Backbone as CSV, one residue per row, in Angstrom:
resi,resn,N_x,N_y,N_z,CA_x,CA_y,CA_z,C_x,C_y,C_z
1,MET,92.054,72.882,104.685,92.229,73.836,103.593,92.357,73.089,102.264
2,LYS,91.559,73.466,101.297,91.646,72.878,99.970,93.002,73.189,99.354
3,LYS,93.546,72.230,98.611,94.813,72.407,97.909,94.558,72.498,96.404
4,ASN,95.347,73.315,95.738,95.300,73.420,94.286,96.680,73.154,93.712
5,SER,96.722,72.687,92.487,97.993,72.539,91.791,98.540,73.923,91.462
6,PHE,99.789,74.153,91.822,100.408,75.467,91.628,101.698,75.324,90.832
7,GLY,101.567,74.699,89.683,102.686,74.587,88.764,103.890,73.888,89.365
8,LEU,105.044,74.477,89.204,106.299,73.858,89.603,106.457,73.716,91.107
9,LEU,105.643,74.416,91.876,105.686,74.275,93.335,104.775,73.165,93.842
10,GLY,104.084,72.498,92.951,103.225,71.403,93.370,101.913,71.878,93.962
11,GLN,101.439,71.193,94.976,100.169,71.515,95.617,100.370,72.598,96.682
12,VAL,99.540,73.636,96.632,99.559,74.663,97.674,98.121,74.966,98.080
13,SER,97.976,75.652,99.197,96.647,76.002,99.689,95.918,76.886,98.686
14,ALA,94.600,76.733,98.635,93.793,77.530,97.709,93.842,79.010,98.057
15,LEU,94.060,79.322,99.316,94.185,80.706,99.761,95.629,81.020,100.103
16,THR,96.011,82.270,99.845,97.340,82.776,100.165,97.189,83.898,101.178
17,LEU,98.166,84.029,102.074,98.170,85.185,102.967,98.961,86.303,102.306
18,GLY,98.271,87.370,101.896,98.938,88.525,101.311,99.581,89.388,102.384
19,GLY,100.700,89.999,102.036,101.449,90.760,103.023,101.013,92.193,103.210
20,GLY,100.100,92.691,102.370,99.707,94.091,102.469,99.102,94.444,103.812
21,GLY,98.196,93.590,104.293,97.576,93.857,105.584,98.560,93.776,106.724
22,ILE,99.471,92.809,106.644,100.487,92.664,107.680,101.377,93.896,107.722
23,GLY,101.651,94.469,106.548,102.515,95.636,106.471,101.799,96.966,106.611
24,GLN,100.526,96.937,107.017,99.731,98.136,107.281,99.361,98.920,106.021
25,VAL,99.376,98.244,104.874,98.896,98.886,103.650,97.401,99.152,103.749
26,TRP,96.673,98.275,104.427,95.217,98.380,104.519,94.771,98.844,105.905
27,GLY,95.549,99.680,106.530,95.167,100.217,107.832,96.143,99.825,108.921
28,ALA,96.117,100.578,110.004,97.062,100.377,111.103,96.779,99.072,111.844
29,ASN,97.836,98.454,112.341,97.710,97.275,113.187,98.915,97.216,114.124
30,THR,98.959,96.231,114.962,100.074,96.065,115.886,100.907,94.863,115.476
31,ARG,102.131,94.800,116.000,102.979,93.648,115.724,102.299,92.366,116.210
32,GLU,101.677,92.429,117.373,101.017,91.256,117.940,99.885,90.769,117.033
33,GLU,99.135,91.716,116.477,98.049,91.354,115.566,98.598,90.698,114.303
34,CYS,99.700,91.233,113.801,100.309,90.681,112.585,100.803,89.256,112.815
35,VAL,101.525,89.055,113.906,102.049,87.724,114.219,100.901,86.736,114.416
36,ALA,99.863,87.169,115.117,98.705,86.301,115.337,98.024,85.946,114.021
37,THR,97.966,86.902,113.095,97.354,86.651,111.789,98.144,85.606,111.014
38,ILE,99.463,85.730,111.031,100.306,84.754,110.331,100.101,83.360,110.913
39,HIS,100.122,83.256,112.225,99.948,81.943,112.856,98.551,81.381,112.601
40,ALA,97.535,82.247,112.617,96.170,81.789,112.346,96.051,81.259,110.921
41,ALA,96.709,81.938,109.977,96.682,81.484,108.584,97.321,80.106,108.444
42,ILE,98.466,79.935,109.079,99.158,78.646,108.999,98.337,77.555,109.675
43,ASP,97.758,77.874,110.821,96.921,76.896,111.522,95.711,76.490,110.679
44,ALA,95.238,77.413,109.828,94.091,77.123,108.958,94.487,76.351,107.704
45,GLY,95.798,76.158,107.499,96.265,75.383,106.361,96.860,76.187,105.229
46,ILE,96.965,77.496,105.377,97.592,78.320,104.342,99.094,78.072,104.352
47,ASP,99.665,77.823,103.179,101.094,77.522,103.119,101.830,78.346,102.054
48,LEU,101.296,79.524,101.737,101.977,80.452,100.832,101.833,81.870,101.374
49,LEU,102.968,82.525,101.627,103.001,83.915,102.078,103.483,84.786,100.933
50,ASP,102.698,85.788,100.581,103.022,86.686,99.470,103.481,88.030,100.035
51,THR,104.770,88.309,99.938,105.334,89.515,100.537,105.949,90.413,99.469
52,ALA,106.342,91.600,99.886,107.017,92.554,98.997,107.626,93.659,99.847
53,PRO,108.735,94.250,99.395,109.325,95.373,100.130,108.370,96.546,100.286
54,MET,107.490,96.757,99.304,106.599,97.913,99.379,105.409,97.683,100.312
55,TYR,105.311,96.476,100.881,104.242,96.194,101.839,104.679,96.574,103.251
56,GLY,105.113,97.783,103.428,105.483,98.277,104.750,106.499,97.381,105.438
57,ASN,106.202,97.002,106.679,107.136,96.173,107.448,106.781,94.690,107.393
58,CYS,106.062,94.279,106.363,105.627,92.892,106.227,106.795,91.913,106.308
59,GLU,107.849,92.155,105.548,108.962,91.211,105.521,109.661,91.140,106.872
60,ALA,109.753,92.265,107.554,110.360,92.269,108.888,109.527,91.446,109.869
61,ILE,108.210,91.548,109.769,107.327,90.773,110.644,107.496,89.280,110.384
62,VAL,107.608,88.899,109.110,107.834,87.489,108.775,109.154,87.019,109.378
63,GLY,110.197,87.851,109.250,111.488,87.496,109.823,111.430,87.330,111.329
64,GLU,110.733,88.235,111.998,110.615,88.164,113.453,109.765,86.971,113.891
65,THR,108.734,86.667,113.132,107.818,85.582,113.503,108.503,84.226,113.481
66,PHE,109.324,83.992,112.463,109.900,82.658,112.287,111.400,82.591,112.569
67,ALA,112.049,83.734,112.723,113.493,83.768,113.006,114.286,82.893,112.037
68,GLY,113.881,82.910,110.770,114.611,82.185,109.748,114.273,80.714,109.640
69,LYS,113.357,80.217,110.463,112.998,78.801,110.443,111.521,78.669,110.080
70,LEU,111.247,78.640,108.790,109.867,78.549,108.331,109.279,77.180,108.657
71,PRO,107.988,77.125,108.954,107.342,75.823,109.132,107.491,74.970,107.873
72,ALA,107.565,73.674,108.055,107.726,72.765,106.920,106.611,72.979,105.905
73,GLY,107.003,73.124,104.644,106.026,73.263,103.571,105.556,74.670,103.302
74,LEU,105.982,75.642,104.114,105.551,77.026,103.897,106.372,77.651,102.778
75,ARG,105.698,78.167,101.746,106.379,78.825,100.631,106.290,80.338,100.789
76,THR,107.257,81.024,100.204,107.300,82.482,100.311,107.566,83.112,98.949
77,THR,107.041,84.313,98.775,107.345,85.116,97.590,107.854,86.475,98.042
78,THR,108.546,87.155,97.147,108.813,88.573,97.312,108.877,89.190,95.925
79,LYS,109.136,90.484,95.876,109.021,91.207,94.614,110.049,92.325,94.539
80,CYS,110.201,92.871,93.332,111.010,94.073,93.132,110.274,95.003,92.185
81,GLY,110.005,96.223,92.648,109.409,97.243,91.800,110.494,97.960,91.023
82,LEU,110.867,97.415,89.899,112.033,97.891,89.152,111.790,99.191,88.407
83,GLY,110.654,99.294,87.697,110.470,100.425,86.796,111.403,100.301,85.608
84,THR,111.838,101.438,85.081,112.801,101.446,83.978,113.985,102.317,84.378
85,PRO,114.943,101.741,85.093,116.136,102.491,85.478,117.148,102.513,84.337
86,ALA,118.306,103.073,84.580,119.395,102.986,83.611,119.736,101.515,83.391
87,THR,120.078,101.153,82.168,120.354,99.749,81.872,121.454,99.182,82.767
88,SER,122.411,100.017,83.129,123.518,99.557,83.971,123.084,99.251,85.399
89,ASP,121.877,99.682,85.775,121.409,99.497,87.151,120.439,98.331,87.323
90,VAL,120.062,97.678,86.229,119.014,96.655,86.316,119.437,95.499,87.214
91,GLU,120.575,94.892,86.926,121.002,93.732,87.719,121.231,94.124,89.172
92,LYS,121.863,95.249,89.388,122.131,95.696,90.760,120.836,95.925,91.525
93,THR,119.851,96.543,90.867,118.585,96.839,91.540,117.832,95.565,91.898
94,LEU,117.716,94.648,90.949,117.008,93.396,91.215,117.718,92.573,92.289
95,THR,119.028,92.471,92.167,119.790,91.647,93.100,119.781,92.227,94.504
96,SER,119.980,93.536,94.610,120.007,94.152,95.940,118.631,94.098,96.592
97,SER,117.564,94.242,95.795,116.216,94.125,96.340,115.993,92.732,96.919
98,LEU,116.382,91.715,96.168,116.228,90.347,96.653,117.061,90.107,97.901
99,GLU,118.309,90.541,97.874,119.186,90.331,99.031,118.634,91.020,100.272
100,ASN,118.101,92.217,100.098,117.513,92.925,101.240,116.301,92.173,101.788
101,SER,115.482,91.645,100.885,114.312,90.885,101.325,114.724,89.615,102.063
102,LEU,115.710,88.915,101.533,116.192,87.705,102.198,116.743,88.026,103.586
103,LYS,117.507,89.088,103.670,118.071,89.482,104.967,116.971,89.845,105.955
104,THR,115.988,90.609,105.480,114.906,91.051,106.361,114.066,89.878,106.845
105,MET,113.803,88.925,105.958,113.006,87.757,106.343,113.849,86.641,106.958
106,ARG,115.183,86.855,106.985,116.125,85.899,107.585,116.095,84.556,106.858
107,LEU,116.076,84.644,105.539,116.018,83.454,104.700,117.201,83.418,103.753
108,ASP,117.464,82.241,103.203,118.522,82.073,102.207,117.965,81.978,100.798
109,ARG,116.650,81.791,100.711,116.050,81.508,99.404,114.567,81.872,99.436
110,ILE,114.056,82.306,98.281,112.640,82.618,98.111,112.082,81.691,97.033
111,ASP,110.858,81.254,97.212,110.283,80.339,96.222,109.937,81.035,94.910
112,ILE,109.368,82.242,94.973,109.027,82.985,93.750,109.443,84.440,93.919
113,PHE,110.141,84.970,92.931,110.554,86.374,92.895,109.810,87.038,91.742
114,PHE,108.933,87.988,92.072,108.101,88.650,91.064,108.664,90.007,90.655
115,LEU,108.552,90.317,89.370,108.735,91.688,88.908,107.485,92.455,89.298
116,HIS,107.641,93.417,90.200,106.496,94.146,90.764,106.300,95.470,90.026
117,SER,106.407,95.428,88.723,106.236,96.608,87.878,105.260,96.282,86.758
118,ASN,104.611,97.300,86.231,103.915,97.145,84.954,104.952,96.773,83.896
119,ILE,104.491,96.197,82.799,105.341,96.016,81.617,104.622,96.693,80.462
120,CYS,105.352,97.502,79.707,104.740,98.230,78.592,105.679,98.222,77.398
121,ALA,105.126,98.507,76.228,105.941,98.637,75.024,106.922,99.792,75.182
122,ASP,108.015,99.733,74.447,109.070,100.735,74.597,108.572,102.156,74.369
123,ASP,107.649,102.328,73.429,107.182,103.673,73.080,105.830,104.013,73.704
124,TYR,105.380,103.225,74.663,104.049,103.413,75.247,104.021,104.620,76.185
125,VAL,102.906,105.363,76.149,102.703,106.502,77.048,101.441,106.241,77.865
126,TYR,101.569,106.237,79.170,100.437,105.961,80.058,99.464,107.133,80.104
127,ALA,98.193,106.803,80.340,97.159,107.837,80.458,97.237,108.551,81.801
128,ILE,97.667,107.828,82.831,97.764,108.382,84.182,99.226,108.464,84.591
129,ARG,99.640,109.626,84.977,101.004,109.930,85.416,102.084,109.474,84.430
130,PRO,101.981,109.893,83.177,103.029,109.541,82.226,104.385,110.121,82.612
131,ASP,104.365,111.191,83.404,105.615,111.795,83.846,106.385,110.902,84.813
132,ARG,105.696,109.916,85.393,106.330,109.036,86.372,106.355,107.577,85.914
133,GLN,106.020,107.321,84.658,105.833,105.930,84.273,107.102,105.091,84.367
134,ASP,108.263,105.705,84.248,109.482,104.916,84.373,109.766,104.500,85.810
135,THR,108.981,105.008,86.762,109.119,104.546,88.147,108.237,103.337,88.431
136,PHE,107.169,103.162,87.638,106.266,102.035,87.917,106.122,101.056,86.761
137,ALA,106.734,101.329,85.614,106.606,100.437,84.458,107.976,100.108,83.880
138,THR,108.155,98.847,83.538,109.375,98.381,82.890,109.102,98.249,81.399
139,ARG,109.928,98.871,80.595,109.725,98.821,79.146,110.133,97.452,78.591
140,TRP,109.458,97.072,77.505,109.588,95.718,77.003,111.030,95.303,76.756
141,SER,111.792,96.106,76.061,113.156,95.696,75.719,113.991,95.447,76.967
142,MET,113.780,96.239,78.003,114.504,96.030,79.260,114.069,94.725,79.911
143,TYR,112.778,94.464,79.894,112.276,93.212,80.461,112.872,92.006,79.735
144,ALA,112.762,92.006,78.407,113.173,90.841,77.626,114.683,90.652,77.601
145,GLU,115.432,91.743,77.506,116.875,91.650,77.292,117.698,91.697,78.576
146,LEU,117.162,92.287,79.635,117.950,92.469,80.855,117.326,91.816,82.087
147,VAL,116.025,91.997,82.275,115.386,91.474,83.488,115.365,89.949,83.495
148,ILE,114.906,89.350,82.418,114.817,87.889,82.377,116.173,87.229,82.627
149,PRO,117.267,87.678,81.982,118.559,87.058,82.276,118.973,87.161,83.742
150,VAL,118.643,88.265,84.400,118.968,88.387,85.826,118.147,87.391,86.637
151,PHE,116.865,87.281,86.332,116.033,86.292,87.025,116.609,84.884,86.851
152,GLU,116.994,84.548,85.640,117.540,83.217,85.383,118.861,83.015,86.128
153,LYS,119.646,84.061,86.234,120.909,83.994,86.969,120.664,83.754,88.458
154,LEU,119.693,84.462,89.023,119.357,84.286,90.439,118.808,82.884,90.699
155,LYS,118.056,82.370,89.746,117.537,81.008,89.871,118.676,79.994,89.840
156,ALA,119.618,80.169,88.922,120.755,79.252,88.823,121.622,79.294,90.075
157,ALA,121.672,80.463,90.728,122.467,80.620,91.947,121.768,80.056,93.178
158,GLY,120.515,79.634,93.029,119.781,79.064,94.149,119.151,80.080,95.074
159,LYS,119.146,81.348,94.666,118.540,82.391,95.499,117.019,82.401,95.387
160,ILE,116.518,81.983,94.234,115.072,81.905,94.016,114.750,80.554,93.392
161,GLY,113.543,80.078,93.669,113.123,78.842,93.027,112.600,79.094,91.626
162,HIS,111.803,80.161,91.494,111.176,80.500,90.224,110.970,82.007,90.171
163,TRP,110.621,82.515,88.997,110.334,83.944,88.882,109.000,84.148,88.167
164,GLY,108.455,85.344,88.378,107.166,85.638,87.779,106.970,87.122,87.561
165,ILE,105.783,87.480,87.100,105.449,88.882,86.850,104.125,89.222,87.527
166,THR,103.996,90.466,87.932,102.710,90.993,88.357,102.016,91.490,87.095
167,ALA,101.027,90.733,86.643,100.457,90.942,85.306,99.352,91.991,85.314
168,SER,99.682,93.168,85.834,98.704,94.259,85.897,99.069,95.407,84.963
169,GLY,100.026,95.172,84.080,100.451,96.216,83.164,99.578,96.298,81.922
170,VAL,100.088,96.933,80.887,99.341,97.105,79.638,98.997,95.719,79.077
171,PRO,97.715,95.412,78.886,97.310,94.042,78.556,98.039,93.422,77.367
172,ASP,98.174,94.146,76.262,98.845,93.573,75.093,100.274,93.155,75.425
173,THR,100.959,93.958,76.220,102.351,93.657,76.552,102.440,92.532,77.569
174,ILE,101.502,92.480,78.502,101.472,91.373,79.452,101.246,90.052,78.719
175,ILE,100.315,90.037,77.786,100.057,88.821,77.012,101.297,88.444,76.200
176,ARG,101.987,89.430,75.683,103.242,89.160,74.967,104.259,88.505,75.901
177,ALA,104.347,89.003,77.132,105.296,88.446,78.101,104.950,87.000,78.448
178,LEU,103.663,86.702,78.516,103.238,85.349,78.849,103.538,84.360,77.726
179,LYS,103.645,84.852,76.507,103.933,83.990,75.358,105.413,83.973,74.997
180,HIS,106.178,84.861,75.613,107.595,85.019,75.298,108.406,83.872,75.902
181,THR,109.537,83.580,75.289,110.462,82.589,75.826,111.798,83.257,76.150
182,PRO,112.302,83.067,77.379,111.748,82.314,78.504,110.503,82.998,79.076
183,LYS,109.572,82.200,79.499,108.335,82.734,80.065,108.403,82.682,81.589
184,PRO,107.624,83.520,82.257,107.561,83.433,83.715,106.912,82.120,84.134
185,ALA,107.337,81.601,85.258,106.681,80.408,85.788,105.348,80.765,86.429
186,TYR,105.264,82.026,86.924,104.073,82.466,87.660,103.676,83.871,87.242
187,ALA,102.379,84.148,87.350,101.866,85.493,87.084,100.786,85.819,88.105
188,GLN,100.860,87.026,88.648,99.798,87.530,89.510,98.810,88.280,88.624
189,VAL,97.551,87.845,88.652,96.544,88.379,87.737,95.319,88.829,88.527
190,VAL,94.790,89.994,88.161,93.567,90.497,88.785,92.443,89.483,88.582
191,THR,91.807,89.092,89.677,90.758,88.075,89.623,89.644,88.463,90.586
192,ASN,88.612,89.120,90.077,87.454,89.428,90.918,86.187,89.482,90.065
193,LEU,85.057,89.564,90.721,83.769,89.481,90.024,83.531,90.629,89.055
194,LEU,84.193,91.760,89.284,83.999,92.932,88.429,85.046,93.046,87.327
195,ASP,86.003,92.107,87.302,87.135,92.224,86.376,87.795,93.591,86.519
196,SER,87.854,94.085,87.725,88.322,95.448,87.979,89.736,95.461,88.540
197,ALA,90.610,96.197,87.869,91.971,96.388,88.364,92.080,97.595,89.281
198,GLY,91.020,98.403,89.334,91.031,99.571,90.212,92.184,100.509,89.906
199,SER,92.857,100.943,90.957,93.944,101.912,90.807,95.185,101.321,90.155
200,LEU,95.216,99.984,89.984,96.346,99.373,89.286,96.333,99.710,87.799
201,ARG,95.194,100.110,87.284,95.057,100.414,85.850,95.379,101.883,85.611
202,ARG,96.556,102.131,85.074,96.988,103.494,84.769,97.004,103.757,83.267
203,TYR,96.587,102.787,82.502,96.550,102.890,81.048,95.114,103.143,80.605
204,ALA,94.936,103.569,79.343,93.610,103.970,78.862,92.729,102.795,78.455
205,GLU,93.338,101.719,77.962,92.531,100.620,77.444,91.909,99.787,78.569
206,PRO,90.917,98.940,78.225,90.326,98.040,79.226,91.385,97.110,79.826
207,ALA,91.140,96.666,81.062,92.141,95.855,81.765,92.274,94.440,81.190
208,ARG,91.191,93.852,80.709,91.181,92.542,80.050,91.769,91.406,80.900
209,PRO,91.414,91.302,82.158,92.001,90.242,82.979,91.673,88.841,82.493
210,ARG,90.483,88.656,81.890,90.138,87.306,81.427,90.990,86.886,80.233
211,ASP,91.340,87.843,79.383,92.246,87.534,78.273,93.637,87.189,78.798
212,ILE,94.052,87.891,79.841,95.354,87.612,80.441,95.349,86.233,81.101
213,LEU,94.274,85.917,81.808,94.143,84.589,82.410,94.209,83.499,81.344
214,GLN,93.517,83.709,80.232,93.507,82.713,79.166,94.892,82.551,78.557
215,ALA,95.585,83.674,78.337,96.937,83.607,77.770,97.882,82.861,78.701
216,ALA,97.744,83.103,79.999,98.582,82.395,80.970,98.294,80.896,80.939
217,ASN,97.033,80.549,80.931,96.669,79.129,80.869,97.178,78.477,79.593
218,ASP,97.041,79.181,78.478,97.498,78.640,77.196,99.006,78.419,77.184
219,SER,99.735,79.257,77.924,101.198,79.179,77.933,101.744,78.323,79.068
220,GLY,100.861,77.799,79.911,101.324,76.983,81.029,101.934,77.790,82.153
221,VAL,101.539,79.052,82.269,102.014,79.912,83.355,101.030,79.793,84.514
222,SER,101.525,79.469,85.692,100.653,79.286,86.851,100.220,80.628,87.417
223,LEU,99.023,80.650,88.001,98.378,81.909,88.367,98.227,82.082,89.866
224,LEU,98.433,83.315,90.303,98.133,83.733,91.667,97.166,84.901,91.557
225,GLY,95.919,84.691,91.965,94.909,85.738,91.841,95.145,86.870,92.827
226,ILE,94.997,88.106,92.359,95.138,89.272,93.223,93.892,90.155,93.099
227,ARG,93.736,91.052,94.057,92.581,91.955,94.115,91.261,91.174,94.081
228,ALA,91.217,90.066,94.806,90.031,89.210,94.791,88.793,89.930,95.308
229,VAL,88.975,90.847,96.256,87.843,91.650,96.747,88.050,93.123,96.395
230,GLN,88.803,93.355,95.329,89.042,94.701,94.789,89.458,95.685,95.888
231,ALA,90.537,95.298,96.596,91.111,96.169,97.628,90.074,96.608,98.661
232,GLY,89.119,95.723,98.929,88.101,96.009,99.936,86.780,96.484,99.383
233,ALA,86.733,96.870,98.110,85.499,97.406,97.527,84.382,96.369,97.466
234,LEU,84.733,95.086,97.430,83.729,94.029,97.352,83.458,93.378,98.708
235,THR,83.850,94.045,99.774,83.540,93.549,101.112,82.397,94.359,101.712
236,ALA,81.741,93.796,102.704,80.635,94.498,103.354,81.128,95.572,104.309
237,GLN,82.339,95.368,104.867,82.826,96.292,105.878,84.329,96.150,106.024
238,ILE,85.004,97.254,106.295,86.425,97.254,106.630,86.537,97.559,108.115
239,ASP,87.352,96.794,108.825,87.308,96.833,110.287,88.210,97.884,110.933
240,ARG,88.753,98.805,110.120,89.599,99.856,110.695,89.639,101.057,109.771
241,GLU,90.092,102.164,110.307,90.203,103.378,109.512,91.342,103.243,108.514
242,LEU,91.135,103.764,107.320,92.158,103.764,106.289,92.623,105.187,106.039
243,SER,93.901,105.324,105.724,94.419,106.649,105.399,93.866,107.097,104.066
244,ALA,93.756,108.399,103.869,93.187,108.946,102.630,94.098,108.661,101.457
């Protein structure tokens, strides 16, 4: 497996095993199939597992597969879909999400903890489901003033190695986040031949993934490409039935 430089984590495999398929986001599977997939990935040289609570039972499968004893050199990520809750709930929500993920995966520490929400300006109104935007988008002031300090606190406590953002939100605000100090160590950015964010794009403007990639590179933020085959749209065939 080819290795690439991955910022503060050093060299990692060029490919990552995403947790969506393991957690049945992309169709039904069995526990045996999931465990076999994880082992096949590791045997092929993959050494980064990308998980999240919203990926079904992905984290539980990881916990069951390794029983808290990860193979040497295997890195892990998890995420928290914060949205914009009451300011008094930000630290509790982020911390409890991380603690639940650690417990489920039977780990004491995660290498990267991602904000799994869009980031938007305080007064921004989404084109799609504006009535629910506070469930999927974190407003800028909350991100800058509350989220970042919690991430830094968790890092200082040794619960996470680094923190990052899922850079699929409003492009101008994502670019602002990449240039802001403190900046994320990592960003998940849409990377496919069509520059298509698909259903991740709930805003009216173009997705601008190449501008986001450039801003991340300019700021020294390391990248994890997502939607490489546009959620299956760029594949020749999907091997199982998907729910509507």
